[in-house]
Amino acid sequence: MRPTGKLHLGNYMGALKNWVELQDNYECYFFIADWHALTTDYADPSQIAPNTIEVMLDYLAAGLDPERSVLFLQSRVLQHAELALLLGMSTPLGWLERVPSYKEMQENLTNKDLETYGFLGYPVLMAADILLYQADFVPVGQDQQAHVELTREVARRFNQFYSLNGCEVLPEPKVLLTPSPKLPGTDGRKMSKSYGNTILISDPEPVVRKKLKTMVTDPARIRRSDPGDPDKCPVGDLHKVFSTPETLVKVYEGCRSAGIGCIECKSWAADALLKVLQPIQERRAKTTEEQAIEILEAGSRRAAVRAEQTMVEVREAMQLTLSTVEVG
Ligand code: SF4
């Protein structure tokens, strides 16, 4: 994840929660992509370091475990830059210009000049992030699959040019499709930091309740006596993700018959959210910033050891080692 601020419920349900579960069955590497943050925030990098610490606190609070997974900071593992540079040599420019998010972000982030080499090249850096660990799988939601596909193409092209003793150095990673439920923000659009409609996983109870109170509802339900439809209401969508089947029945019946008011319905949604958030927030309160930094530095050292193993093979495959050159 890019360190652009504290993580929100959308980040949790779409990624973090899955990652925590993956730790039981896979050897996992999770990182904070501070160089990726620079691709859009290069003009003002002042928030990247403080945000890195916040994201790390959120990772640990959600249940990522440094005993079972490697948690690290991208910029501490210089091999990411080296592999990105080398992959960039063989990656066609057209592939990068065609990445849908390239045009999309340029159009959406109009307050930033994204006509830069770094921004165009971010998918190459992303490919390096994955291929550096010779990963079997990349856990992503449906909307992220295209990114992994590009990484696979970058690897395929590399392997066409270079190999080591007839073997591929950069295996193509597979997509590990993980659930990413539709999670609306308080304005009904997809929950996203750029829309300013998020509920943070570190928001205290009164803030969560206040945000829920202002959340938009089924537009057809204007008066208390009007029946509504939870399927047309963002609060209904939250219930579908977080509430128990019993509560869901009450919501559907009460909303469609105008038997309940939206305020009551929202307070049930807040209860359900807080049930998920409370254990996370309790864990967050027990970790200091110093501990988070220490864990991140230690994880980065572990990641660098694994990354270097790959780079030894990559350098050799690309004939960048002098040992094979006859001197004289
Ligand atoms: S009762 Fe609940 S589901 Fe129905 S419109 Fe109000 S907030 Fe939405």
PDB file of N, CA and C and ligand atoms in Angstrom, residues 216-218 221 228-230 233-236 239 251 254-256 260-263 265-266, ligand 1:
ATOM      1  N   VAL A 216     -25.330   9.236   3.394  1.00  0.00           N
ATOM      2  CA  VAL A 216     -26.513   9.348   2.530  1.00  0.00           C
ATOM      3  C   VAL A 216     -27.307   8.037   2.570  1.00  0.00           C
ATOM      4  N   THR A 217     -28.605   8.128   2.292  1.00  0.00           N
ATOM      5  CA  THR A 217     -29.480   6.945   2.351  1.00  0.00           C
ATOM      6  C   THR A 217     -30.233   6.812   1.018  1.00  0.00           C
ATOM      7  N   ASP A 218     -31.157   5.872   0.968  1.00  0.00           N
ATOM      8  CA  ASP A 218     -31.977   5.704  -0.233  1.00  0.00           C
ATOM      9  C   ASP A 218     -32.671   7.038  -0.551  1.00  0.00           C
ATOM     10  N   ARG A 221     -36.400   7.664   0.044  1.00  0.00           N
ATOM     11  CA  ARG A 221     -36.975   7.706   1.396  1.00  0.00           C
ATOM     12  C   ARG A 221     -36.778   9.117   1.961  1.00  0.00           C
ATOM     13  N   GLY A 228     -38.405   2.487   2.158  1.00  0.00           N
ATOM     14  CA  GLY A 228     -37.152   2.572   1.399  1.00  0.00           C
ATOM     15  C   GLY A 228     -36.712   1.201   0.946  1.00  0.00           C
ATOM     16  N   ASP A 229     -35.533   1.167   0.330  1.00  0.00           N
ATOM     17  CA  ASP A 229     -34.990  -0.101  -0.158  1.00  0.00           C
ATOM     18  C   ASP A 229     -33.502  -0.183   0.195  1.00  0.00           C
ATOM     19  N   PRO A 230     -33.148  -1.116   1.088  1.00  0.00           N
ATOM     20  CA  PRO A 230     -31.730  -1.239   1.479  1.00  0.00           C
ATOM     21  C   PRO A 230     -30.808  -1.526   0.287  1.00  0.00           C
ATOM     22  N   CYS A 233     -29.477   1.731  -0.986  1.00  0.00           N
ATOM     23  CA  CYS A 233     -28.998   2.614   0.079  1.00  0.00           C
ATOM     24  C   CYS A 233     -27.577   2.218   0.495  1.00  0.00           C
ATOM     25  N   PRO A 234     -26.647   3.173   0.531  1.00  0.00           N
ATOM     26  CA  PRO A 234     -25.274   2.857   0.958  1.00  0.00           C
ATOM     27  C   PRO A 234     -25.211   2.279   2.375  1.00  0.00           C
ATOM     28  N   VAL A 235     -26.110   2.729   3.253  1.00  0.00           N
ATOM     29  CA  VAL A 235     -26.119   2.156   4.612  1.00  0.00           C
ATOM     30  C   VAL A 235     -26.509   0.678   4.528  1.00  0.00           C
ATOM     31  N   GLY A 236     -27.451   0.371   3.634  1.00  0.00           N
ATOM     32  CA  GLY A 236     -27.836  -1.031   3.398  1.00  0.00           C
ATOM     33  C   GLY A 236     -26.629  -1.846   2.937  1.00  0.00           C
ATOM     34  N   HIS A 239     -24.545  -2.696   5.878  1.00  0.00           N
ATOM     35  CA  HIS A 239     -25.164  -3.789   6.631  1.00  0.00           C
ATOM     36  C   HIS A 239     -24.837  -5.133   5.988  1.00  0.00           C
ATOM     37  N   VAL A 251     -33.375  -4.984   9.075  1.00  0.00           N
ATOM     38  CA  VAL A 251     -33.163  -3.820   8.207  1.00  0.00           C
ATOM     39  C   VAL A 251     -34.088  -3.889   6.995  1.00  0.00           C
ATOM     40  N   GLY A 254     -37.812  -3.640   8.172  1.00  0.00           N
ATOM     41  CA  GLY A 254     -38.112  -2.327   8.748  1.00  0.00           C
ATOM     42  C   GLY A 254     -38.045  -1.210   7.720  1.00  0.00           C
ATOM     43  N   CYS A 255     -37.081  -1.295   6.818  1.00  0.00           N
ATOM     44  CA  CYS A 255     -36.914  -0.236   5.812  1.00  0.00           C
ATOM     45  C   CYS A 255     -38.070  -0.289   4.802  1.00  0.00           C
ATOM     46  N   ARG A 256     -38.363  -1.478   4.314  1.00  0.00           N
ATOM     47  CA  ARG A 256     -39.377  -1.601   3.254  1.00  0.00           C
ATOM     48  C   ARG A 256     -40.788  -1.307   3.755  1.00  0.00           C
ATOM     49  N   ILE A 260     -38.880   1.176  10.565  1.00  0.00           N
ATOM     50  CA  ILE A 260     -37.744   1.760  11.301  1.00  0.00           C
ATOM     51  C   ILE A 260     -37.347   3.076  10.641  1.00  0.00           C
ATOM     52  N   GLY A 261     -36.691   3.918  11.412  1.00  0.00           N
ATOM     53  CA  GLY A 261     -36.179   5.165  10.857  1.00  0.00           C
ATOM     54  C   GLY A 261     -34.721   4.981  10.455  1.00  0.00           C
ATOM     55  N   CYS A 262     -34.238   5.879   9.616  1.00  0.00           N
ATOM     56  CA  CYS A 262     -32.848   5.766   9.149  1.00  0.00           C
ATOM     57  C   CYS A 262     -31.860   5.963  10.298  1.00  0.00           C
ATOM     58  N   ILE A 263     -32.240   6.786  11.280  1.00  0.00           N
ATOM     59  CA  ILE A 263     -31.302   7.025  12.384  1.00  0.00           C
ATOM     60  C   ILE A 263     -31.049   5.734  13.157  1.00  0.00           C
ATOM     61  N   CYS A 265     -31.509   2.692  12.010  1.00  0.00           N
ATOM     62  CA  CYS A 265     -30.838   1.760  11.096  1.00  0.00           C
ATOM     63  C   CYS A 265     -29.336   2.051  11.042  1.00  0.00           C
ATOM     64  N   LYS A 266     -29.006   3.353  11.031  1.00  0.00           N
ATOM     65  CA  LYS A 266     -27.589   3.731  10.984  1.00  0.00           C
ATOM     66  C   LYS A 266     -26.874   3.370  12.284  1.00  0.00           C
TER      67      LYS A 266
HETATM   68  S1  SF4 B   1     -33.761   2.473   6.830  1.00  0.00           S
HETATM   69 FE1  SF4 B   1     -31.607   1.940   6.589  1.00  0.00          FE
HETATM   70  S2  SF4 B   1     -31.500   0.892   4.634  1.00  0.00           S
HETATM   71 FE2  SF4 B   1     -33.455   1.968   4.688  1.00  0.00          FE
HETATM   72  S3  SF4 B   1     -33.037   3.934   3.672  1.00  0.00           S
HETATM   73 FE3  SF4 B   1     -32.776   4.249   5.882  1.00  0.00          FE
HETATM   74  S4  SF4 B   1     -30.609   3.903   6.246  1.00  0.00           S
HETATM   75 FE4  SF4 B   1     -31.087   3.039   4.253  1.00  0.00          FE
END
